[in-house]
mmCIF file of C-alpha atoms and ligand atoms in Angstrom:
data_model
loop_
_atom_site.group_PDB
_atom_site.id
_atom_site.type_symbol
_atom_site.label_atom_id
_atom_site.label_comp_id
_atom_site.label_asym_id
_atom_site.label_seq_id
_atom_site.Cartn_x
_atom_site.Cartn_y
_atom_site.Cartn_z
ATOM 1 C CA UNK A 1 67.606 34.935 120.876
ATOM 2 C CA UNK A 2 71.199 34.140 121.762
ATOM 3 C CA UNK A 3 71.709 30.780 122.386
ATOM 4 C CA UNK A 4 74.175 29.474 125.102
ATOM 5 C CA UNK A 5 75.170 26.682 122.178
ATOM 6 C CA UNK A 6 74.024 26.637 118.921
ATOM 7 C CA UNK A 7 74.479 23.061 116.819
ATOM 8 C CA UNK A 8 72.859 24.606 113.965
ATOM 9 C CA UNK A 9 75.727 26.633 112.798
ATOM 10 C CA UNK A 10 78.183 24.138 113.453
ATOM 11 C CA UNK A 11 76.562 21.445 111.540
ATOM 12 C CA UNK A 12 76.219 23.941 108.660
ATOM 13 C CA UNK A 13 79.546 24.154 108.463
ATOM 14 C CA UNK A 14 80.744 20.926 108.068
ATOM 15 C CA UNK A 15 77.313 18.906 107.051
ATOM 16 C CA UNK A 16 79.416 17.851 103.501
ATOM 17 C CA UNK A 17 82.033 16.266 106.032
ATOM 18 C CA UNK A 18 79.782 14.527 108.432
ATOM 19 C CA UNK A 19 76.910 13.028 106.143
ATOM 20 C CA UNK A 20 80.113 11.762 104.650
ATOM 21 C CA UNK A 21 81.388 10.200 107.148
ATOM 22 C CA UNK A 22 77.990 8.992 108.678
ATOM 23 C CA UNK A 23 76.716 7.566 105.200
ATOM 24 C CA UNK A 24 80.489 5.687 105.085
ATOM 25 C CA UNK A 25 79.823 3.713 108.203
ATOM 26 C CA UNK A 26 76.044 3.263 107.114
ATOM 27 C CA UNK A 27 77.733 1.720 104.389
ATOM 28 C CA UNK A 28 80.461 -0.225 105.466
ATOM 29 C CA UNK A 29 78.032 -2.138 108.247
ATOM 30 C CA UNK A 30 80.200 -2.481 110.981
ATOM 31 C CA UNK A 31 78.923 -0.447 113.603
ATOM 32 C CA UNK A 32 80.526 -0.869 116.969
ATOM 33 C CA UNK A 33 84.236 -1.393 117.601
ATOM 34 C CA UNK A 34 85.495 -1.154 113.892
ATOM 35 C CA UNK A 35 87.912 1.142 111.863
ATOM 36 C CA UNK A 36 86.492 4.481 112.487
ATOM 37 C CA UNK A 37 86.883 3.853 116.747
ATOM 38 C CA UNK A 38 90.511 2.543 115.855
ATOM 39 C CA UNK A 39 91.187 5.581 113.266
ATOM 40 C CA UNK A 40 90.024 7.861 115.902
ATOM 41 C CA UNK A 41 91.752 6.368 118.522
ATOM 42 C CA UNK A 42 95.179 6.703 117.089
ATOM 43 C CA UNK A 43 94.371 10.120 115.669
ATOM 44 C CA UNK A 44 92.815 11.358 118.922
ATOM 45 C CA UNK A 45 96.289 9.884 121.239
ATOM 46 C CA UNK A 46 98.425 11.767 118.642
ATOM 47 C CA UNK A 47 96.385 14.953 119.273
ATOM 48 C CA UNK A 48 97.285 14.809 123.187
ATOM 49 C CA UNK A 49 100.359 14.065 122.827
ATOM 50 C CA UNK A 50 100.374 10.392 124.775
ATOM 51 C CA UNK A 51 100.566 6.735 123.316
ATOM 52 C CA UNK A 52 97.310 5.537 123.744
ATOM 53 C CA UNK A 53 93.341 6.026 123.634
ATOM 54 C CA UNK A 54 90.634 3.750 123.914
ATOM 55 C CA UNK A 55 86.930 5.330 122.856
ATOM 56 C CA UNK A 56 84.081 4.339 125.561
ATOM 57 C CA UNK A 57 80.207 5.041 125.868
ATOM 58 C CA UNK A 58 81.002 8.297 128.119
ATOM 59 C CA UNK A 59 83.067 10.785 130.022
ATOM 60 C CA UNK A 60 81.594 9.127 133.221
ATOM 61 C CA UNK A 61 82.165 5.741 131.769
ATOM 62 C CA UNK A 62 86.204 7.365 131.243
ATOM 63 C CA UNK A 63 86.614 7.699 134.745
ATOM 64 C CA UNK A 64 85.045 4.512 136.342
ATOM 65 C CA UNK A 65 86.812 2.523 133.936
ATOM 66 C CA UNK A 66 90.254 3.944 134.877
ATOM 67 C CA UNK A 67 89.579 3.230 138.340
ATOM 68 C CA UNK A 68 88.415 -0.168 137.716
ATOM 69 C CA UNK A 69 91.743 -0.661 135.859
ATOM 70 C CA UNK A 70 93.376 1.041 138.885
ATOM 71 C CA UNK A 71 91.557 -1.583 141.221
ATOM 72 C CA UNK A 72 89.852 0.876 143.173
ATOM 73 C CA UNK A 73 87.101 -0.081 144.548
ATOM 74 C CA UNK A 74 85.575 -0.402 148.272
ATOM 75 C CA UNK A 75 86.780 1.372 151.443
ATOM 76 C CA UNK A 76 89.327 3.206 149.172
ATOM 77 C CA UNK A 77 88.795 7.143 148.962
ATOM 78 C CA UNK A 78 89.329 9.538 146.140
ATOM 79 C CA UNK A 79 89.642 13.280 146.048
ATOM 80 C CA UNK A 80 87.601 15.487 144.031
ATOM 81 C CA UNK A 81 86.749 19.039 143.701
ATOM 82 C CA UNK A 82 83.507 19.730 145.002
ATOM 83 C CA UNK A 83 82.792 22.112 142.813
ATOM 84 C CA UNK A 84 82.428 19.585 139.286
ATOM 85 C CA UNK A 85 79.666 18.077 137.228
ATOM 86 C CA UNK A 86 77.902 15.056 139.350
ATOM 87 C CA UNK A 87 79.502 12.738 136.913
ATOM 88 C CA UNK A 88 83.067 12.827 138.161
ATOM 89 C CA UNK A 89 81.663 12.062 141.976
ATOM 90 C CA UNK A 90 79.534 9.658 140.505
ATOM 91 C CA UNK A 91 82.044 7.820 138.659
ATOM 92 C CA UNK A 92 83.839 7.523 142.306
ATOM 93 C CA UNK A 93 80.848 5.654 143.145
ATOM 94 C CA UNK A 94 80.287 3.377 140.491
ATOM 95 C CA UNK A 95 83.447 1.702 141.534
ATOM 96 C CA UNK A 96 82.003 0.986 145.375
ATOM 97 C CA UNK A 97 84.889 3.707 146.516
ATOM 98 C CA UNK A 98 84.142 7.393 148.792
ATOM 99 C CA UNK A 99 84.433 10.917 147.144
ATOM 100 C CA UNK A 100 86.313 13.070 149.114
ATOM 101 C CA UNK A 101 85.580 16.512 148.295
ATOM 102 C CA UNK A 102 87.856 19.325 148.371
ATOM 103 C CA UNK A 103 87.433 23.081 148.447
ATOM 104 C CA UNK A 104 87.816 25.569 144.891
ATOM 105 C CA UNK A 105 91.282 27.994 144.719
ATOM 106 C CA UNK A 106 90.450 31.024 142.796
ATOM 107 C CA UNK A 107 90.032 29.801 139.184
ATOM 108 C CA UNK A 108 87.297 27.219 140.859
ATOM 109 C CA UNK A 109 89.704 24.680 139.730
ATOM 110 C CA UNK A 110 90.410 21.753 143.013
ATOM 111 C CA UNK A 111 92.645 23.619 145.195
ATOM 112 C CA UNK A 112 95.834 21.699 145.746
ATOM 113 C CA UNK A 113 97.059 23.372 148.899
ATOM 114 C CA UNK A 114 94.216 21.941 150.577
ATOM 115 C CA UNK A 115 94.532 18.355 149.131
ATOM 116 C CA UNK A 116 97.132 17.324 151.445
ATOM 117 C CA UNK A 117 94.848 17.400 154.957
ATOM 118 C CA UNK A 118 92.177 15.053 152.904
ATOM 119 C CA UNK A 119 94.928 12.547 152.242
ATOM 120 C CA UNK A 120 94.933 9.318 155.055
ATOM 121 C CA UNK A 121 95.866 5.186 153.875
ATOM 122 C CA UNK A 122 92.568 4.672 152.151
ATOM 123 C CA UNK A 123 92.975 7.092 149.518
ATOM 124 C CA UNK A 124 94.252 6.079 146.230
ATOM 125 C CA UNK A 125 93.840 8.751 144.100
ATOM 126 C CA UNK A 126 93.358 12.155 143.021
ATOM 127 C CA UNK A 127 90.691 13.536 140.376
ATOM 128 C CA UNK A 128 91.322 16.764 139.683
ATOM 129 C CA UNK A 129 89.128 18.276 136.903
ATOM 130 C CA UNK A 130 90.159 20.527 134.475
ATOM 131 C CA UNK A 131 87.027 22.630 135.074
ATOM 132 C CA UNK A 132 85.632 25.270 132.381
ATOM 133 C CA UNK A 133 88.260 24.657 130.005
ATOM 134 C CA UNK A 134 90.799 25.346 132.581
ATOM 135 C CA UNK A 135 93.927 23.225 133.181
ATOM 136 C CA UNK A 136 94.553 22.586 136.653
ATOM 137 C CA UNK A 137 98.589 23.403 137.778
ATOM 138 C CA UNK A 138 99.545 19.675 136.602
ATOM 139 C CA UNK A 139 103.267 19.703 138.474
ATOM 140 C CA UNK A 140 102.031 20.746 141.425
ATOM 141 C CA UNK A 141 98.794 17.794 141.565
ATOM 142 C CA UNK A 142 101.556 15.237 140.454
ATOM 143 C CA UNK A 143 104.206 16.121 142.767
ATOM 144 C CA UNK A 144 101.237 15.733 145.034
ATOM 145 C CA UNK A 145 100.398 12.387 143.645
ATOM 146 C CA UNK A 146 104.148 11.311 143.804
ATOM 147 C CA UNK A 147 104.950 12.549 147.346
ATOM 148 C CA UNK A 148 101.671 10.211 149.002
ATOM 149 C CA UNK A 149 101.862 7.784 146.285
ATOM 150 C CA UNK A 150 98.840 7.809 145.067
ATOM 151 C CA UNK A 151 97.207 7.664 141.521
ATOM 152 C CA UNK A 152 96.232 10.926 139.313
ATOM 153 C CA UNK A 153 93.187 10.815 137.148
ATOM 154 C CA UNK A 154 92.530 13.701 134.950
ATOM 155 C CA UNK A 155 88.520 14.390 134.395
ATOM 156 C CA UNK A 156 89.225 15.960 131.009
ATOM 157 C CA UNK A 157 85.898 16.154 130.153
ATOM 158 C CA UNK A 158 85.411 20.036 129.771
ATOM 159 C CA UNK A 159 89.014 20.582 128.356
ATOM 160 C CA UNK A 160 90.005 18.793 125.423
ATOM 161 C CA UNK A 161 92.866 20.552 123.412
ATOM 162 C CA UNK A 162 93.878 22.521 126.991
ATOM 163 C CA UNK A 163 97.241 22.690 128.035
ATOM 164 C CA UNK A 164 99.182 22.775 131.066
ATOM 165 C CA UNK A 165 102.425 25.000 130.826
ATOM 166 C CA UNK A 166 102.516 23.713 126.894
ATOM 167 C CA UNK A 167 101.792 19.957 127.626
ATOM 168 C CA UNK A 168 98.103 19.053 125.893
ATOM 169 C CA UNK A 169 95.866 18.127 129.672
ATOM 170 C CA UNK A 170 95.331 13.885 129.446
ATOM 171 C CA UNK A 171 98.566 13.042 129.591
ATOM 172 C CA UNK A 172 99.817 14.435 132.781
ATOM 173 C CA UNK A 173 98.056 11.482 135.235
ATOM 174 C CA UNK A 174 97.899 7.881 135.068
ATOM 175 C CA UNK A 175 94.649 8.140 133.483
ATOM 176 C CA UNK A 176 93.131 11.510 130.947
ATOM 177 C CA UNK A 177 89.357 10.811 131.002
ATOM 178 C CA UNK A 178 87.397 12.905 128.053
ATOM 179 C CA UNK A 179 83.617 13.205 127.201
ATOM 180 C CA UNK A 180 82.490 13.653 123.872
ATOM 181 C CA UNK A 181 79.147 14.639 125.091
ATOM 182 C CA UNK A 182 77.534 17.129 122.269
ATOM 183 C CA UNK A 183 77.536 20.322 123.887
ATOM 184 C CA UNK A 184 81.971 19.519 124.551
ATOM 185 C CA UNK A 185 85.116 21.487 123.131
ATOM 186 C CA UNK A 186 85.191 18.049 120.921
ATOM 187 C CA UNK A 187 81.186 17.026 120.994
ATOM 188 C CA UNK A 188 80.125 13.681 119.369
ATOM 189 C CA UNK A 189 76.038 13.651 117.855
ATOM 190 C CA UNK A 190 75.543 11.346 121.035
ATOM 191 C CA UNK A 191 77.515 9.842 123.631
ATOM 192 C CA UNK A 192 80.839 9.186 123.895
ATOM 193 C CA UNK A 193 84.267 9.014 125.820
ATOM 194 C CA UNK A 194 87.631 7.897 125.621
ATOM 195 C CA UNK A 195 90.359 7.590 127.858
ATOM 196 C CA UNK A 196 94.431 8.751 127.542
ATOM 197 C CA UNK A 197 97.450 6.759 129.133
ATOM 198 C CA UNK A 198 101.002 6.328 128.425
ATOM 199 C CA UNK A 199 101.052 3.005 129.471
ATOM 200 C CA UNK A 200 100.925 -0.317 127.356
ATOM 201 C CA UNK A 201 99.661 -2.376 130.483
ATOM 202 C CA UNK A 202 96.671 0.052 131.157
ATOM 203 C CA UNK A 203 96.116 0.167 127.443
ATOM 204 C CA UNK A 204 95.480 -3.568 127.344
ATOM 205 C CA UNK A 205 93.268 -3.594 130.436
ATOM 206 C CA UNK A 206 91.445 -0.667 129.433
ATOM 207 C CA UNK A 207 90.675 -2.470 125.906
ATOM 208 C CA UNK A 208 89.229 -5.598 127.879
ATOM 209 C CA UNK A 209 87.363 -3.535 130.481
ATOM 210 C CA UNK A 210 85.491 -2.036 127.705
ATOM 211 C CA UNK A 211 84.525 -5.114 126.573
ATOM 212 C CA UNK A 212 83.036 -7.793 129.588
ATOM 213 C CA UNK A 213 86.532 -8.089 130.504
ATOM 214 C CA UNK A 214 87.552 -10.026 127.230
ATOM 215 C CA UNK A 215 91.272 -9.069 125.496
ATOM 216 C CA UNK A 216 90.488 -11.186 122.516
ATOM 217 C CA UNK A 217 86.812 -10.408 122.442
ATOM 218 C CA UNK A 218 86.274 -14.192 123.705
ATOM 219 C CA UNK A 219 87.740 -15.468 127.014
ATOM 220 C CA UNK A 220 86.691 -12.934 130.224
ATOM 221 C CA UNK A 221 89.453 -13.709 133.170
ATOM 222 C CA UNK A 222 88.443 -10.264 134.489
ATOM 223 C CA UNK A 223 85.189 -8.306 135.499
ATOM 224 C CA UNK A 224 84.467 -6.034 132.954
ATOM 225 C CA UNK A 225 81.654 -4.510 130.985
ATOM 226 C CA UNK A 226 80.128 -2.719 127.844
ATOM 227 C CA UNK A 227 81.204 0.420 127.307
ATOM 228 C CA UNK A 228 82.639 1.302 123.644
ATOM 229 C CA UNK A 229 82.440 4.299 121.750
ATOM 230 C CA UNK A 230 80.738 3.441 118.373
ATOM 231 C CA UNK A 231 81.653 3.435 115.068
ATOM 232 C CA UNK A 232 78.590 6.437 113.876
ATOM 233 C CA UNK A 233 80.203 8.528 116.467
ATOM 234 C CA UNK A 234 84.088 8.107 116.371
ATOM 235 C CA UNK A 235 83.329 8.866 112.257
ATOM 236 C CA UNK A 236 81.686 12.136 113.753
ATOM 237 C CA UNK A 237 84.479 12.846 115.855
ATOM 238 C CA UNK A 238 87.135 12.306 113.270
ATOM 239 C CA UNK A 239 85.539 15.074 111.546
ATOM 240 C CA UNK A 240 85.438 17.657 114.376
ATOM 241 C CA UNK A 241 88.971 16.663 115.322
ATOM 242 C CA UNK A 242 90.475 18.646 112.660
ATOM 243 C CA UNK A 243 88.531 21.662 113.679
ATOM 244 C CA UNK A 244 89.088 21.156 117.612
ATOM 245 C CA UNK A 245 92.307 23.710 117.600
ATOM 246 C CA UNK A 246 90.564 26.579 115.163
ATOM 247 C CA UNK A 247 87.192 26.354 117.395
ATOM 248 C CA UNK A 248 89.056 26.416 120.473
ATOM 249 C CA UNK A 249 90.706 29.357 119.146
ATOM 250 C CA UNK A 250 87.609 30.840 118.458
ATOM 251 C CA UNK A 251 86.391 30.272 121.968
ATOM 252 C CA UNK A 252 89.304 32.261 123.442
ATOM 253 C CA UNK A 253 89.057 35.538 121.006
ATOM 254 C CA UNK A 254 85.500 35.407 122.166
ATOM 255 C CA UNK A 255 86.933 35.376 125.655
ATOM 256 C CA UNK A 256 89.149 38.297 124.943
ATOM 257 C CA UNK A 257 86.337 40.144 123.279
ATOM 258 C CA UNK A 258 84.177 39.869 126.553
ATOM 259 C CA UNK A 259 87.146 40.971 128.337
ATOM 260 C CA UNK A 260 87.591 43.659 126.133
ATOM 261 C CA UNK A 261 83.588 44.962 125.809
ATOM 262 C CA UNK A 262 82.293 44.282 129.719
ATOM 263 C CA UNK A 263 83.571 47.296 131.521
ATOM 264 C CA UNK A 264 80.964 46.908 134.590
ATOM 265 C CA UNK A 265 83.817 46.519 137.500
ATOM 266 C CA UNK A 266 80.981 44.458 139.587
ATOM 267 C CA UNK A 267 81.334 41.366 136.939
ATOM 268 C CA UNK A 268 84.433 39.508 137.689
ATOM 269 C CA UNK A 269 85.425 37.903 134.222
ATOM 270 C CA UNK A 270 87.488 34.574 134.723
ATOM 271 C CA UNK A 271 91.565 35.516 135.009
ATOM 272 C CA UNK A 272 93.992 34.375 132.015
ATOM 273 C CA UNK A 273 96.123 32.586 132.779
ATOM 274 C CA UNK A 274 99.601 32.502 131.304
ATOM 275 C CA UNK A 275 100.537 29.239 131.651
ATOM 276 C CA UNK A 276 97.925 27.286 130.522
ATOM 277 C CA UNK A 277 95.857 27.439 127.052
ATOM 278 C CA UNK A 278 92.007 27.711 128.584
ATOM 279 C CA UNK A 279 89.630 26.615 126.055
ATOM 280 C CA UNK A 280 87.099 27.958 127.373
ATOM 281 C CA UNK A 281 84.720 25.060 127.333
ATOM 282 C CA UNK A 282 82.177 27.620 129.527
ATOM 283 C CA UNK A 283 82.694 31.077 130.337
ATOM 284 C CA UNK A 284 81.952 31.645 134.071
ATOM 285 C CA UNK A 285 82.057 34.976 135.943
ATOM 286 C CA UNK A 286 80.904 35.808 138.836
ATOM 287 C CA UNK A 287 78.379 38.932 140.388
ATOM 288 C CA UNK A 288 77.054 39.635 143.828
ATOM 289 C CA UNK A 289 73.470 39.924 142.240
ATOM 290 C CA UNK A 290 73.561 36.727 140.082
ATOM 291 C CA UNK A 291 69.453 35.772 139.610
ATOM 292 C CA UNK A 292 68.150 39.529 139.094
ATOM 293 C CA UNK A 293 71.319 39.362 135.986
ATOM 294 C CA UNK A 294 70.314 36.608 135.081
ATOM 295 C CA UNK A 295 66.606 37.031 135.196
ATOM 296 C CA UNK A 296 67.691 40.234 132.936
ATOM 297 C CA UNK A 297 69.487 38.598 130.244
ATOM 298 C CA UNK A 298 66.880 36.276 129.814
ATOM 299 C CA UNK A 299 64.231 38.759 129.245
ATOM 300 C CA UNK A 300 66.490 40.574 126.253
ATOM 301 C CA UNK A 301 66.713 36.703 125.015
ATOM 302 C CA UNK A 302 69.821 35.705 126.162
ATOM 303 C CA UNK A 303 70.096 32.060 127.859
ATOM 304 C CA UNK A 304 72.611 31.935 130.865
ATOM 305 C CA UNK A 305 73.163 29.086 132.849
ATOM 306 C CA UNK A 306 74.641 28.201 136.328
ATOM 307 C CA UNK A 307 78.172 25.128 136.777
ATOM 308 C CA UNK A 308 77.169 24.523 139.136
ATOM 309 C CA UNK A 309 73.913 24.726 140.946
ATOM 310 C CA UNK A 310 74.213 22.497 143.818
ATOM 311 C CA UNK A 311 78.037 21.865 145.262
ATOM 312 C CA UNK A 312 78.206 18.140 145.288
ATOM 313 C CA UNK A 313 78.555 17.798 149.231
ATOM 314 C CA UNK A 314 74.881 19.549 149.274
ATOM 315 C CA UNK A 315 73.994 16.382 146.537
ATOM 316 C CA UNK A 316 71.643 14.185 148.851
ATOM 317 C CA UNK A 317 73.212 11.204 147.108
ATOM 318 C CA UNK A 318 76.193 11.958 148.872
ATOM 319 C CA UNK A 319 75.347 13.062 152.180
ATOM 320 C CA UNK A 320 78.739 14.648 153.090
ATOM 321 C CA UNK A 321 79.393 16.862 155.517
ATOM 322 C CA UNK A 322 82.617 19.698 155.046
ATOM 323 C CA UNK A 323 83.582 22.969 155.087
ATOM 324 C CA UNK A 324 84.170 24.546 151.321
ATOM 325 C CA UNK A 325 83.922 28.422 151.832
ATOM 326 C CA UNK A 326 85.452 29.529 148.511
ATOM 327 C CA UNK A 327 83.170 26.901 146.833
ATOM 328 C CA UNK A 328 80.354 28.220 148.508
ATOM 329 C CA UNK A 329 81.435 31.741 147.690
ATOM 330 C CA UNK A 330 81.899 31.534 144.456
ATOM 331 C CA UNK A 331 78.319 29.156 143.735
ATOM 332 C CA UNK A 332 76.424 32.289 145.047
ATOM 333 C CA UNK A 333 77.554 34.205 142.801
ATOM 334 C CA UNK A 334 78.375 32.175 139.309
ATOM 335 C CA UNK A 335 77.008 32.621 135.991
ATOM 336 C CA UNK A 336 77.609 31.263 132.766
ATOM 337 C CA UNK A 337 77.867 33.414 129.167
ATOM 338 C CA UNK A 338 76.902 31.908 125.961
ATOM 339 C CA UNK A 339 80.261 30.792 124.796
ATOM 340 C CA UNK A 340 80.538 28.538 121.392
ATOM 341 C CA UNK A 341 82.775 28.954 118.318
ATOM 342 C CA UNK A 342 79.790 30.152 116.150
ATOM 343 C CA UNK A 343 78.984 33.433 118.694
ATOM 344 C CA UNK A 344 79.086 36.391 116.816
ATOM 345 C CA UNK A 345 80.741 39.628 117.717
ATOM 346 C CA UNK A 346 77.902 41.301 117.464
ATOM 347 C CA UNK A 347 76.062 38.734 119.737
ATOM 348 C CA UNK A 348 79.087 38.800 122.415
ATOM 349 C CA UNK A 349 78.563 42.977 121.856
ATOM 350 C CA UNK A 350 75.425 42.814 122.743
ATOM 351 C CA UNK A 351 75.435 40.635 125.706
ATOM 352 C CA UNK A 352 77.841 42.883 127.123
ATOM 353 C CA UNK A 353 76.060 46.289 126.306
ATOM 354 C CA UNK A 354 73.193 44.226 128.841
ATOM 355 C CA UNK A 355 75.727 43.563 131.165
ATOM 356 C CA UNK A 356 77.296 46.858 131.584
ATOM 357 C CA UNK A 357 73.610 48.814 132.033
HETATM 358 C C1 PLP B 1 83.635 17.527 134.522
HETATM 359 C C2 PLP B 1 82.873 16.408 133.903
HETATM 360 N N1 PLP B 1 83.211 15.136 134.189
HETATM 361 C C3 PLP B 1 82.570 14.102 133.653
HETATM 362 C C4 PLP B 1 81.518 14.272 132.790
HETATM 363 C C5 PLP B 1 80.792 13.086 132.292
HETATM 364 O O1 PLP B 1 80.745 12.968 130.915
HETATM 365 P P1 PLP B 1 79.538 12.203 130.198
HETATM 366 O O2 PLP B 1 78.351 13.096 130.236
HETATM 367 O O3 PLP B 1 80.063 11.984 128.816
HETATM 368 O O4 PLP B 1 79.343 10.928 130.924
HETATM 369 C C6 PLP B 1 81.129 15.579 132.445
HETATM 370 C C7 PLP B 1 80.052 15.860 131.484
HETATM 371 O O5 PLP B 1 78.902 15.844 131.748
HETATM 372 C C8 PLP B 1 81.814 16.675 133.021
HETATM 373 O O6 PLP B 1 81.472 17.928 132.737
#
């Protein structure tokens, strides 16, 4: 069986490291909000190369919470690709504001050519999300941003350590929004979240948000609520931080290898892009026969999955009506590879000896 993830082999390799770090907090007593969020917090902004994090409950959490700092809320629109988990939508909810979806470019990533016809005076920001691992073109979404003055919220969710033409993705919008869900680039062993800015004000409101609104942890003058990452988990993530560029690394020489060892020209691989580091949080490609492949590779034991199987206008939750036609091209026919850090060559060999027959 080949696995699409496989947490067994991670946590083999670094069990010393993270019963360590579990049993320290296990010890210490102090479970939420302590020195392992604060540690990680400083350690994780340094990573992305902005000023500031703050560690919440989720990745969905990430997002509301920006635009709650952003004052977004009701009769205000945001864009979004339509082609994204439900969470990033969702989170456009949560705040009482309208997702406005907009059509994939090649790469599946939001296309920003076709942002500019969704923007009228209610919107207030766009989401783009750097889907699959892949950064979005970050000069072109904030020159966007700039130009209509509007905000720009990264969903980093799938693409921590990704860069944009050599700038780490989370620090190129007002807000970088992460999830530290398990099966992510940088997984927690639960839930988590945290959220990038560059700014000292949005730092301070994001830390009270977090927490019912309160800066000192007392006196509410704001709506807020609960949403912190906890101490168990930031521990966790401290851990997996230091391995975050090595696995990534991993994930694109198992990229390359695919590229290298699929020769059937009816499989379109995902393009490399020069200018941005793709980590490859999922490896998507695309064939005109997509369930009878699928339904293949699962009888030699190999689990696929599809990201995404419903666009989000077709979500009855949001009841949207639009016109996506490379979104709906591409959801015919997308598939995604096992792709983890612990894949062996052999593994990624013989997925693709399947493929090619
Ligand atoms: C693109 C995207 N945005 C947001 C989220 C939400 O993250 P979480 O599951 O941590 O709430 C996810 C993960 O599910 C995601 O893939």
């Amino acid at each position: 069986m080949i696995h699409f993830v496989n947490f067994n082999r991670e946590y083999r390799l670094i069990k010393k490291e993270i019963d360590a770090a579990i049993s320290r907090v296990l010890r210490r007593g102090f479970f939420i909000l302590g020195p392992e969020v604060e540690n990680f917090e400083k350690k994780f902004a340094k990573y992305c190369g902005v000023r500031y994090a703050v560690g919440v409950a989720s990745g969905t959490d990430a997002l509301y919470l920006s635009l709650l700092a952003l004052g977004i809320g009701r009769g205000d629109e945001v864009i979004v690709p339509v082609n994204t988990a439900l969470a990033t939508a969702m989170a456009v909810k949560m705040s009482g504001a309208n997702p406005v979806f907009c059509d994939s470019d090649e790469n599946f990533l939001i296309d920003a050519n076709k942002i500019p016809a969704l923007i009228n005076k209610r919107t207030k920001a766009i989401m783009p999300v750097h889907l699959y691992g892949c950064a979005c073109d970050m000069e072109k979404l904030k020159a966007l941003a700039k130009a209509h003055k509007i905000f720009l919220i990264e969903d980093c969710a799938q693409a921590s350590g990704a860069e944009w033409n050599g700038r780490k993705v989370g620090g190129w919008g007002d807000f970088g929004c992460f999830s530290f869900y398990p099966t992510k680039n940088l997984g927690a062993y639960g839930d988590g979240g945290a959220i990038t800015t560059n700014s000292e004000d949005y730092y301070k409101k994001l830390l009270a948000l977090r927490f019912y609104g309160a800066h000192d942890r007392v006196t509410s003058a704001m709506f807020g609520i609960n949403s912190r990452l906890d101490e168990k988990q930031a521990a966790i993530l401290s851990v997996k931080l230091k391995y975050l560029d090595k696995w990534n690394q991993k994930r694109r020489d198992i990229a390359k290898l695919y590229e290298k060892l699929v020769s059937n020209k009816n499989i379109i691989l995902p393009a490399i892009n020069n200018e941005n580091e793709h980590v490859y949080h999922l490896f998507v490609a695309r064939v005109q026969n997509r369930d009878a492949l699928m339904a293949d590779l699962k009888k030699n034991g190999i689990q696929t999955m599809i990201h995404y199987p419903l666009l989000l206008h077709r979500q009855p939750v949001f009841n949207y009506k639009g016109k996506f036609p490379n979104a709906e091209k591409h959801s015919k026919e997308i598939f995604s590879l096992p792709m983890h850090p612990f894949l062996k060559t052999r593994e990624v060999a013989r997925i693709a000896k399947i493929l090619n027959a």
